[in-house]
C-alpha cells in the first residue's frame, strides 16, 4: 500500500539516473537535477513517506465512506455501497442537531476569540512601562502552554457545586447551579475557557504588527489634530488590518473543527443537547459504536465544509481587501 | 527582517510609537491610562486565579474543598495528598511514559522537520514547489478521525509507542518556520563549503545546523511542549493502562468523577475521586511546564512570529 501510493511523487525524481530514454529533452532536465541534487532528493524520502502514509493515505481512506467497512478487512472497505452513508446522515435528526451545535459553538468562539486579542493588544500597546507590559504578556501567554486535559480539569473545579463560580453566585444571593450538568450553560463555559486560554497568545502577532507601523504616520495625524483615539482609529487599526484579515481567514477555516478535544473532555450525556458537535458525534458513532463507514461519511462532509470555508474566505478577502493567504 | 528568534523577541518590547507628546498629558488620556492599568491587572488576576486555586486545593484537606472554603489559600494545610499520589505506582509509571513519549516523539519530529525544511529552502531544486505543496495542502484538508484510526490499526501500531510518536511527526507550521530560517542563512557560506569539498550532507551537518541552534532550540520546545500536553492519540490508540501517559491518567481521573456512563450516576459519582487528589495530579502534571515556562516563553513568541512573517 505504501509503495503504491508513494510512487508518483517520491520516485518521480530519484528513479531515473539510468540510461537515457526516448524523450531526451524532458528526461534530461530531471536527470540533470538528479545528478546535481541527488543528495537533497534522498533527504526528502523519509519525510515524504510520512506525508504519504499519515496524511494522504487517510485522505484516500475516506473512500470507506462509500464502501462497506468490515473490521479486520481492508482499510479501504470491502464493497461499494454508493451514497448510502451520505443519505443516512442527511436523514439523521441527531446529525442536524450536532450540526447546529457546531455552528453555534463555532460562531460564538469566532465572535469572542477573534476581536478580544486585538483589544488586548491595543491596550498593551498603550502601556508605557516596559516591565509592566512584559509582566502582563508573560502571564497572559501562560494558559496557552497547558494541556487541554488540565484546562478541562480546572474548569470542572471552578464550576463545581462548591467551586469559586458558585460561591460568587451564592454571595450575590443566587442558588448554586450545577453548571457542568446544565445544557444551557455549556456554551458559556466552553467559550469562556476558550477565551481564557487563547486571548493572551492571540495578541503576539498583533503586537508584532503594531511595531511595524511607521511612526511618521502618528506625527502626521497629530499635526492634523487627531487625538489619541482618532490616532488609534485612523492609523493603528488600518496598520494591523492585514494581520487581522489573515487571522480571520485562518479562524474561519477551523470553524467546523471547533475544539473537538475540549468538548469531548467537558461534555457529558446531560449536556449533549447543546454540547455535542459533529466531531464528537462522529467519534461516538465511529469509535464507540464501531460504525466506521457512517462516521467516515460524516467526517468527510465536515472536512469538505472546512476546506470550502477557507477557500471562500480567502477568495472573498482577496477580491474585497486584497489580502489573502496565497 | 531579522530572523534570530532572540532578537525578534526583543523587538516586541519596543514601543510601537514615540512616547511622550503634549496630548499624553491631557486629563482624558491620564484617566484612560489608569483605567487601562486596572483592566490589565484584572486580566492578570483572572488568568492566574485558576492556577492559584488548584495549588491551594492541592495543599488543603478534602473537607474544606467539599464545603467550598478553599479559594486563594490552602485550608487545613497538609502534604498528605502529595504523599498519597506520589505513592501510587500507576502515577509514576504514567509520568515515566510521558517522558519517554515526549523525548522519542520530539527526536523523530526534529530530524524529519529539519531535513524536509532544509530541502524546501533550496530554491534551485527542481520539484521544490511540489514538495512545498504536498506539505501545505495538509494544513487545509485532512483525512479525518476515522480513516486515521483505521490506518493506525491497519499498520498494527495500536498499543505501541509508534501510535503516539509517528502520526503527527511533522507539524507543517514548524516546517514553515524552519524553512523561513534556512532561507535567511547566507548562501555564500554553503557555496564556500561546497568548493572546499563538502557534500550536501556535510554542509547540512557541519555548516547549517551549527548556525541554526536558536531555531532548533525553538523547534525542540514547540514539539516537546506539544507532546507533553497531548492526550488524544494515547486515548485513542492505547488500551493498556500501563502504557498511559500522565495526561490520560489525569483525564480518566477527572472523567471518572463527571462523565458517568449512566445519567443518574452523575451526581453520586462526583465524589468518587476527591478534589484534592485531582488538584495534586494536575499540579504535578503542569509542574515541568511551569518550571521551564519563564525561560522558554520568549522562544515561543519569536517562533510564532517567524512562522507568521512567512505567511
XYZ file of C-alpha atoms in Angstrom:
637
model
C 0.000 0.000 0.000
C 2.727 2.388 0.984
C 4.876 1.798 -2.048
C 1.907 2.039 -4.352
C 0.981 5.466 -3.055
C 4.457 6.858 -2.755
C 5.331 6.072 -6.347
C 4.227 9.239 -8.169
C 5.993 11.805 -6.005
C 8.795 10.027 -4.214
C 10.052 8.034 -7.132
C 9.425 10.503 -9.903
C 12.626 12.351 -9.291
C 15.078 9.788 -7.988
C 14.222 6.809 -10.223
C 15.880 7.859 -13.429
C 19.589 8.000 -13.066
C 19.952 5.097 -15.547
C 20.315 5.036 -19.293
C 18.878 7.774 -21.495
C 15.413 7.004 -22.850
C 13.093 8.095 -25.628
C 12.233 11.716 -24.872
C 15.674 13.035 -24.058
C 14.816 16.695 -23.514
C 12.288 16.268 -20.686
C 14.204 13.446 -19.058
C 17.396 15.331 -19.337
C 16.241 18.197 -17.175
C 15.181 15.794 -14.449
C 18.377 13.869 -14.986
C 20.447 16.993 -14.590
C 18.524 17.950 -11.480
C 19.010 14.463 -10.091
C 22.687 14.452 -10.907
C 23.255 17.771 -9.237
C 20.902 17.395 -6.275
C 20.532 13.673 -5.684
C 21.677 14.093 -2.116
C 18.891 16.596 -1.470
C 16.355 14.240 -3.043
C 17.456 11.361 -0.833
C 16.983 13.555 2.234
C 13.353 14.041 1.265
C 12.399 10.368 1.117
C 11.578 9.738 4.778
C 9.607 12.956 5.411
C 7.756 12.377 2.168
C 6.864 8.872 3.304
C 5.464 10.441 6.461
C 3.163 12.725 4.469
C 2.074 9.989 2.117
C 1.365 7.407 4.814
C -0.046 9.556 7.624
C -1.645 12.406 5.681
C -2.509 11.316 2.156
C -3.376 7.660 2.793
C -6.114 8.717 5.269
C -7.462 11.147 2.659
C -7.822 8.213 0.284
C -9.095 6.235 3.233
C -12.216 8.361 3.085
C -13.470 6.038 0.356
C -14.744 3.833 3.166
C -17.494 6.436 3.412
C -18.762 4.938 0.143
C -17.817 1.347 0.856
C -18.802 -1.126 3.480
C -16.050 -1.456 6.020
C -15.594 -4.809 7.706
C -13.485 -4.871 10.862
C -10.278 -6.730 10.143
C -10.731 -6.267 6.393
C -9.106 -3.791 4.052
C -8.738 -0.275 5.434
C -10.403 0.929 2.239
C -13.533 -1.178 2.802
C -14.892 -4.257 1.071
C -17.847 -3.474 -1.224
C -19.231 -0.327 -2.805
C -22.444 0.949 -1.275
C -22.656 4.283 -3.056
C -24.192 7.181 -1.211
C -25.869 5.031 1.403
C -23.995 6.591 4.323
C -24.405 10.118 2.973
C -28.178 9.565 2.794
C -28.012 8.152 6.268
C -26.683 11.316 7.843
C -28.900 13.581 5.768
C -31.861 11.714 7.275
C -30.388 11.533 10.745
C -32.073 14.056 13.089
C -29.166 13.724 15.548
C -26.819 14.810 12.819
C -28.687 18.059 12.242
C -28.757 18.766 15.948
C -24.989 18.357 16.265
C -24.509 20.340 13.073
C -26.448 23.226 14.631
C -24.393 22.936 17.809
C -21.196 23.035 15.783
C -22.324 26.196 14.009
C -23.361 27.822 17.294
C -20.123 26.986 19.106
C -18.030 27.929 16.084
C -19.813 31.266 15.677
C -19.627 32.122 19.386
C -15.947 31.221 19.539
C -15.230 33.363 16.497
C -17.191 36.325 17.874
C -15.212 36.287 21.119
C -11.797 34.855 20.361
C -11.204 36.941 17.247
C -11.685 40.550 18.455
C -10.562 40.196 22.080
C -6.853 39.665 21.279
C -6.974 42.823 19.146
C -8.441 44.806 22.050
C -5.881 43.394 24.470
C -3.031 44.164 22.072
C -4.217 47.767 21.689
C -4.453 48.157 25.463
C -0.991 46.638 25.942
C 0.374 48.995 23.338
C -0.680 51.989 25.432
C 1.347 50.782 28.414
C 4.404 52.940 28.993
C 6.269 50.791 31.462
C 8.192 48.089 29.652
C 8.237 45.856 32.702
C 4.529 46.088 33.375
C 3.821 45.329 29.732
C 6.111 42.336 29.756
C 4.607 41.106 33.024
C 1.053 41.227 31.641
C 2.147 39.474 28.460
C 4.036 36.737 30.284
C 1.037 35.960 32.477
C -1.487 36.091 29.654
C 0.517 33.645 27.493
C 0.675 31.062 30.260
C -2.658 29.235 29.687
C -1.622 28.539 26.105
C 1.039 26.143 27.384
C -1.360 23.939 29.298
C -2.664 20.601 28.219
C -6.325 20.666 27.300
C -6.788 17.987 29.969
C -5.544 20.393 32.638
C -7.771 23.179 31.323
C -10.782 20.877 31.445
C -9.846 19.840 34.978
C -9.571 23.456 36.119
C -12.890 24.353 34.504
C -14.587 21.433 36.248
C -13.222 22.515 39.624
C -14.185 26.160 39.150
C -17.775 25.459 38.112
C -18.380 22.560 40.503
C -21.164 22.937 43.059
C -18.759 24.262 45.684
C -16.380 25.908 43.245
C -15.487 29.565 43.047
C -18.161 30.447 40.496
C -20.944 29.068 42.666
C -19.509 30.841 45.694
C -19.873 34.097 43.800
C -23.397 33.135 42.762
C -24.290 32.486 46.400
C -22.627 35.675 47.567
C -24.839 37.551 45.135
C -27.875 35.864 46.653
C -28.455 33.198 43.995
C -28.756 29.444 44.246
C -25.849 27.221 43.299
C -26.070 25.973 39.725
C -24.882 22.577 38.587
C -23.130 24.191 35.625
C -21.456 21.129 34.203
C -24.712 19.174 34.068
C -26.811 22.012 32.697
C -27.046 22.181 28.877
C -27.951 25.866 28.941
C -24.556 26.724 30.438
C -22.316 24.622 28.228
C -21.732 27.245 25.544
C -20.851 29.909 28.098
C -18.391 27.591 29.833
C -16.836 26.473 26.568
C -16.389 29.953 25.128
C -15.108 31.458 28.411
C -12.490 28.783 28.810
C -11.531 29.227 25.170
C -11.090 32.967 25.691
C -9.134 32.378 28.891
C -6.764 30.031 27.142
C -6.218 31.823 23.845
C -6.622 35.568 24.281
C -3.102 36.360 25.525
C -1.381 34.202 22.983
C -3.518 35.737 20.259
C -2.002 39.167 20.929
C 1.502 38.160 19.784
C 1.022 38.728 16.093
C -0.899 41.963 16.627
C 1.809 43.341 18.903
C 4.354 42.427 16.270
C 2.277 44.125 13.593
C 1.953 47.241 15.775
C 5.721 47.641 15.927
C 5.903 47.886 12.148
C 3.603 50.903 11.841
C 5.517 53.944 10.636
C 5.764 56.474 13.473
C 5.649 59.333 10.958
C 2.014 58.449 10.372
C 1.302 59.234 14.019
C 3.154 62.517 13.795
C 1.228 63.486 10.695
C -2.041 62.564 12.385
C -1.099 64.604 15.422
C -0.266 67.632 13.320
C -3.699 67.265 11.771
C -5.101 67.474 15.289
C -6.013 63.852 15.846
C -6.393 62.854 19.477
C -5.268 59.540 20.857
C -8.499 57.770 19.999
C -8.530 59.160 16.450
C -4.928 58.067 16.020
C -5.896 54.562 17.048
C -8.875 54.519 14.715
C -7.222 56.047 11.652
C -3.611 54.888 11.941
C -3.256 51.896 14.260
C -6.234 49.826 13.133
C -5.573 50.207 9.394
C -1.947 49.387 10.177
C -2.781 45.955 11.600
C -5.563 45.218 9.122
C -3.590 42.672 7.032
C -2.803 40.719 10.199
C -6.432 40.848 11.273
C -7.656 39.542 7.939
C -5.071 36.755 7.779
C -6.046 35.554 11.241
C -9.743 35.886 10.439
C -9.363 33.661 7.380
C -7.472 31.087 9.436
C -10.150 31.210 12.147
C -12.908 30.713 9.606
C -11.012 27.744 8.205
C -11.122 25.987 11.568
C -14.769 26.896 12.144
C -16.083 23.362 11.715
C -13.339 21.774 13.758
C -14.437 23.520 16.961
C -12.408 22.241 19.860
C -13.134 18.568 19.485
C -10.847 17.564 22.334
C -12.169 20.188 24.708
C -15.798 19.321 24.027
C -15.004 15.645 24.481
C -13.461 16.414 27.869
C -16.137 18.816 29.064
C -19.406 17.331 27.910
C -21.500 14.523 29.326
C -24.766 12.860 28.302
C -26.739 15.517 30.152
C -25.248 18.347 28.126
C -25.408 16.627 24.705
C -28.328 18.860 23.603
C -26.005 21.872 23.362
C -22.531 20.375 23.626
C -22.473 17.549 21.114
C -20.706 18.695 17.937
C -20.143 16.968 14.607
C -16.702 15.706 15.538
C -17.750 14.282 18.915
C -20.822 12.709 17.345
C -18.756 11.024 14.675
C -16.320 9.918 17.358
C -19.143 8.146 19.196
C -20.734 6.748 16.052
C -17.414 5.549 14.665
C -15.203 4.523 17.525
C -17.681 3.821 20.314
C -20.405 2.170 18.191
C -17.991 0.835 15.543
C -19.879 2.230 12.576
C -16.748 3.271 10.689
C -18.233 3.888 7.269
C -21.034 6.092 8.567
C -18.644 8.099 10.728
C -16.212 8.481 7.821
C -19.034 9.915 5.701
C -19.758 12.498 8.406
C -16.053 13.282 8.739
C -15.642 13.730 5.006
C -18.594 16.117 4.958
C -17.003 18.079 7.797
C -13.604 18.322 6.071
C -15.156 19.397 2.790
C -17.092 22.186 4.512
C -13.917 23.268 6.299
C -11.952 23.377 3.047
C -14.777 25.234 1.283
C -14.956 27.796 4.079
C -11.274 28.589 3.992
C -11.151 28.716 0.192
C -14.131 31.075 0.005
C -12.950 33.261 2.893
C -9.621 33.554 1.136
C -11.182 34.347 -2.231
C -13.583 36.929 -0.772
C -10.788 38.625 1.125
C -8.540 38.709 -1.926
C -11.259 40.363 -4.016
C -12.505 42.824 -1.433
C -9.468 43.864 0.586
C -6.585 42.445 -1.405
C -5.173 40.350 1.436
C -5.067 36.576 1.153
C -3.197 33.559 2.417
C -1.990 32.596 -1.044
C 13.909 41.442 8.711
C 15.808 39.713 11.443
C 15.303 36.003 11.820
C 17.215 35.399 15.007
C 14.497 34.312 17.452
C 16.005 36.078 20.455
C 16.343 39.359 18.612
C 12.804 39.057 17.290
C 11.581 38.708 20.843
C 13.390 41.869 21.854
C 11.679 43.740 19.071
C 8.381 43.003 20.783
C 9.482 45.015 23.788
C 9.990 48.155 21.733
C 7.184 50.692 21.940
C 5.276 50.988 18.689
C 5.364 54.755 18.580
C 7.288 57.666 20.021
C 6.108 58.063 23.560
C 5.714 61.468 25.097
C 3.546 64.023 23.387
C 1.618 67.008 24.618
C -1.570 65.001 24.208
C -0.280 62.470 26.732
C -0.908 64.934 29.492
C -4.499 65.642 28.615
C -6.742 64.725 31.548
C -8.754 62.312 29.440
C -5.689 60.335 28.462
C -4.442 60.251 32.026
C -7.741 58.750 33.154
C -7.540 56.271 30.328
C -4.098 55.129 31.426
C -5.258 54.454 34.946
C -8.292 52.544 33.701
C -6.091 50.668 31.260
C -3.708 49.581 34.019
C -6.624 48.407 36.144
C -8.117 46.451 33.249
C -4.790 44.779 32.508
C -4.306 43.883 36.170
C -7.796 42.380 36.027
C -6.725 40.263 33.050
C -3.696 39.106 35.034
C -5.839 38.225 38.056
C -8.389 36.283 36.014
C -5.635 34.425 34.181
C -3.775 33.443 37.324
C -6.740 32.626 39.550
C -7.384 29.045 38.332
C -3.717 28.172 38.924
C -3.686 29.615 42.430
C -6.959 27.892 43.175
C -5.667 24.474 42.091
C -2.430 24.879 44.060
C -4.384 25.948 47.156
C -6.641 22.916 46.817
C -3.701 20.582 46.416
C -2.445 21.549 49.899
C -5.873 21.521 51.542
C -7.931 18.932 53.336
C -10.707 17.403 51.309
C -13.388 18.520 53.753
C -12.658 22.214 53.200
C -12.760 21.833 49.432
C -16.059 19.984 49.566
C -17.618 22.752 51.604
C -16.266 25.394 49.253
C -13.823 27.099 51.599
C -10.655 26.928 49.517
C -10.043 29.795 47.126
C -6.690 31.534 47.253
C -5.020 29.991 50.290
C -4.969 26.363 51.459
C -7.256 25.427 54.363
C -6.233 22.597 56.629
C -2.734 22.668 55.162
C -1.175 19.253 54.712
C 1.060 17.318 52.335
C -0.822 14.042 52.734
C -2.383 14.179 49.292
C 1.006 14.692 47.680
C 2.304 11.682 49.591
C -0.745 9.681 48.553
C -0.390 10.493 44.853
C 3.386 10.055 44.991
C 2.953 6.591 46.489
C 0.780 5.462 43.572
C 2.971 3.428 41.200
C 0.453 3.952 38.388
C 1.000 7.692 38.595
C 4.789 7.429 38.344
C 4.507 4.870 35.589
C 2.338 7.223 33.536
C 4.741 10.064 34.281
C 7.637 7.983 33.000
C 5.623 7.075 29.905
C 5.047 10.762 29.206
C 8.779 11.424 29.437
C 9.563 8.516 27.091
C 6.909 9.549 24.549
C 7.952 13.187 24.675
C 11.649 12.501 24.159
C 11.126 9.939 21.387
C 8.496 11.908 19.518
C 10.467 15.145 19.730
C 13.624 13.474 18.433
C 11.805 11.936 15.466
C 9.967 15.175 14.711
C 13.073 17.323 14.812
C 15.022 15.106 12.428
C 12.207 14.825 9.895
C 11.260 18.508 10.079
C 14.839 19.753 9.786
C 15.661 17.567 6.829
C 12.497 18.423 4.895
C 12.716 22.136 5.727
C 16.333 22.205 4.571
C 15.423 20.711 1.225
C 12.458 23.093 0.839
C 14.763 26.049 1.430
C 16.810 25.215 -1.691
C 15.149 27.341 -4.328
C 17.158 25.862 -7.199
C 15.758 22.394 -6.525
C 13.590 21.004 -9.291
C 10.226 19.866 -7.942
C 10.521 22.094 -4.888
C 7.110 23.667 -5.480
C 5.505 20.249 -5.469
C 7.256 19.311 -2.238
C 6.044 22.528 -0.574
C 2.526 21.950 -1.889
C 2.397 18.382 -0.546
C 3.084 19.712 2.932
C 0.958 22.862 2.864
C -2.144 21.174 1.473
C -2.354 19.041 4.612
C -2.885 22.223 6.626
C -6.236 22.753 4.975
C -7.505 19.261 4.355
C -7.033 16.128 6.378
C -8.192 12.562 6.248
C -10.305 12.815 9.353
C -10.602 10.803 12.511
C -11.932 7.515 11.171
C -9.538 6.935 8.246
C -6.637 7.833 10.536
C -7.833 5.428 13.182
C -8.337 2.646 10.654
C -4.879 3.295 9.211
C -3.076 3.198 12.554
C -4.909 -0.001 13.406
C -4.159 -1.434 9.995
C -0.455 -0.761 10.466
C -0.598 -2.685 13.760
C 0.537 0.271 15.822
C -2.238 0.065 18.431
C -0.837 -0.335 21.935
C 2.667 0.582 20.817
C 4.636 3.776 21.216
C 4.536 4.233 17.413
C 0.875 5.206 17.518
C 1.902 8.145 19.688
C 5.135 9.279 18.065
C 4.597 8.738 14.331
C 1.185 10.021 13.133
C 1.907 13.667 13.999
C 5.656 13.612 13.470
C 5.780 16.705 11.238
C 3.936 19.895 12.088
C 3.610 21.914 8.899
C 3.672 25.153 10.872
C 7.045 24.223 12.389
C 8.222 23.110 8.980
C 7.472 26.540 7.511
C 9.208 28.266 10.426
C 12.372 26.245 9.838
C 12.196 26.736 6.104
C 11.996 30.509 6.610
C 15.001 30.352 8.884
C 17.120 28.287 6.487
C 16.215 30.635 3.650
C 17.600 33.539 5.654
C 21.060 31.968 6.031
C 23.729 33.436 3.743
C 24.198 31.157 0.711
C 27.852 32.142 0.385
C 28.786 30.009 3.380
C 27.329 26.903 1.823
C 28.894 27.677 -1.531
C 32.287 28.091 0.072
C 31.849 24.794 1.904
C 30.879 23.083 -1.340
C 34.005 24.412 -3.044
C 36.032 23.090 -0.142
C 34.643 19.655 -0.944
C 31.784 19.154 1.487
C 28.782 17.314 0.079
C 25.152 18.183 0.877
C 25.032 16.038 3.998
C 28.287 17.563 5.240
C 27.047 21.099 4.591
C 23.821 20.408 6.483
C 25.563 18.774 9.439
C 28.667 20.920 9.754
C 27.669 24.346 8.417
C 23.896 24.801 8.540
C 22.958 23.056 11.774
C 25.609 24.770 13.932
C 24.285 28.099 12.636
C 20.707 27.078 13.438
C 20.957 26.395 17.152
C 18.440 29.092 18.015
C 15.756 27.834 15.679
C 16.496 24.195 16.582
C 16.001 25.032 20.255
C 12.729 26.751 19.438
C 11.513 23.776 17.432
C 12.502 21.313 20.155
C 10.483 23.384 22.617
C 7.466 23.539 20.307
C 7.434 19.790 19.806
C 8.305 18.888 23.389
C 5.542 21.000 24.910
C 3.008 19.730 22.381
C 3.980 16.131 23.106
C 3.981 16.630 26.850
C 0.468 18.054 26.694
C -1.039 15.670 24.162
C -3.546 13.083 25.277
C -5.855 12.230 22.413
C -3.509 9.962 20.443
C -2.846 7.961 23.581
C -6.523 7.944 24.494
C -7.404 6.563 21.046
C -4.693 4.017 20.497
C -3.674 2.728 23.923
C -5.915 0.350 25.872
C -3.402 -0.871 28.411
C -3.219 1.380 31.448
C 0.490 0.631 31.927
C 1.125 2.486 28.656
C -0.895 5.609 29.511
C 0.833 8.979 29.597
C 0.077 11.170 32.594
C -2.478 13.235 30.660
C -4.626 10.158 30.052
C -4.177 9.100 33.674
C -5.434 12.522 34.700
C -8.244 12.518 32.163
C -9.536 9.187 33.428
C -9.420 10.542 36.943
C -11.435 13.630 36.012
C -13.797 11.719 33.755
C -14.428 9.136 36.452
C -15.920 11.927 38.506
C -18.000 13.699 35.913
C -18.891 11.931 32.691
C -20.548 8.949 34.261
C -21.886 6.379 31.876
C -25.452 6.446 33.166
C -27.162 9.797 33.523
C -28.402 9.184 37.061
C -24.961 8.377 38.344
C -23.512 11.784 37.565
C -24.172 13.392 40.919
C -23.307 10.416 43.092
C -20.065 9.777 41.253
C -18.954 13.355 41.734
C -17.206 12.497 44.980
C -15.666 9.269 43.718
C -12.218 10.842 43.396
C -11.687 13.632 45.814
C -10.935 17.114 44.612
C -7.590 17.387 46.338
C -6.246 14.262 44.647
C -7.267 15.702 41.302
C -5.671 19.011 42.230
C -2.375 17.351 43.191
C -2.295 15.347 39.969
C -2.927 18.493 37.947
C -0.208 20.411 39.783
C 2.319 17.623 39.261
C 1.395 17.350 35.579
C 1.874 21.043 34.813
C 4.865 21.462 37.104
C 7.541 20.779 34.460
C 5.884 23.228 32.073
C 5.550 25.953 34.711
C 9.140 25.371 35.824
C 10.630 25.987 32.389
C 7.981 28.460 31.222
C 9.823 31.682 32.130
C 12.825 30.525 30.122
C 11.070 29.159 27.068
C 8.336 31.721 26.602
C 10.306 34.214 24.524
C 11.498 31.476 22.167
C 7.908 30.549 21.541
C 6.958 34.119 20.832
C 9.713 34.553 18.290
C 8.988 31.156 16.754
C 5.383 32.154 16.170
C 6.451 35.443 14.602
C 8.986 33.706 12.395
C 6.234 31.424 11.134
C 3.788 34.243 10.651
C 6.097 36.561 8.766
C 6.470 33.907 6.117
C 2.725 33.552 5.569
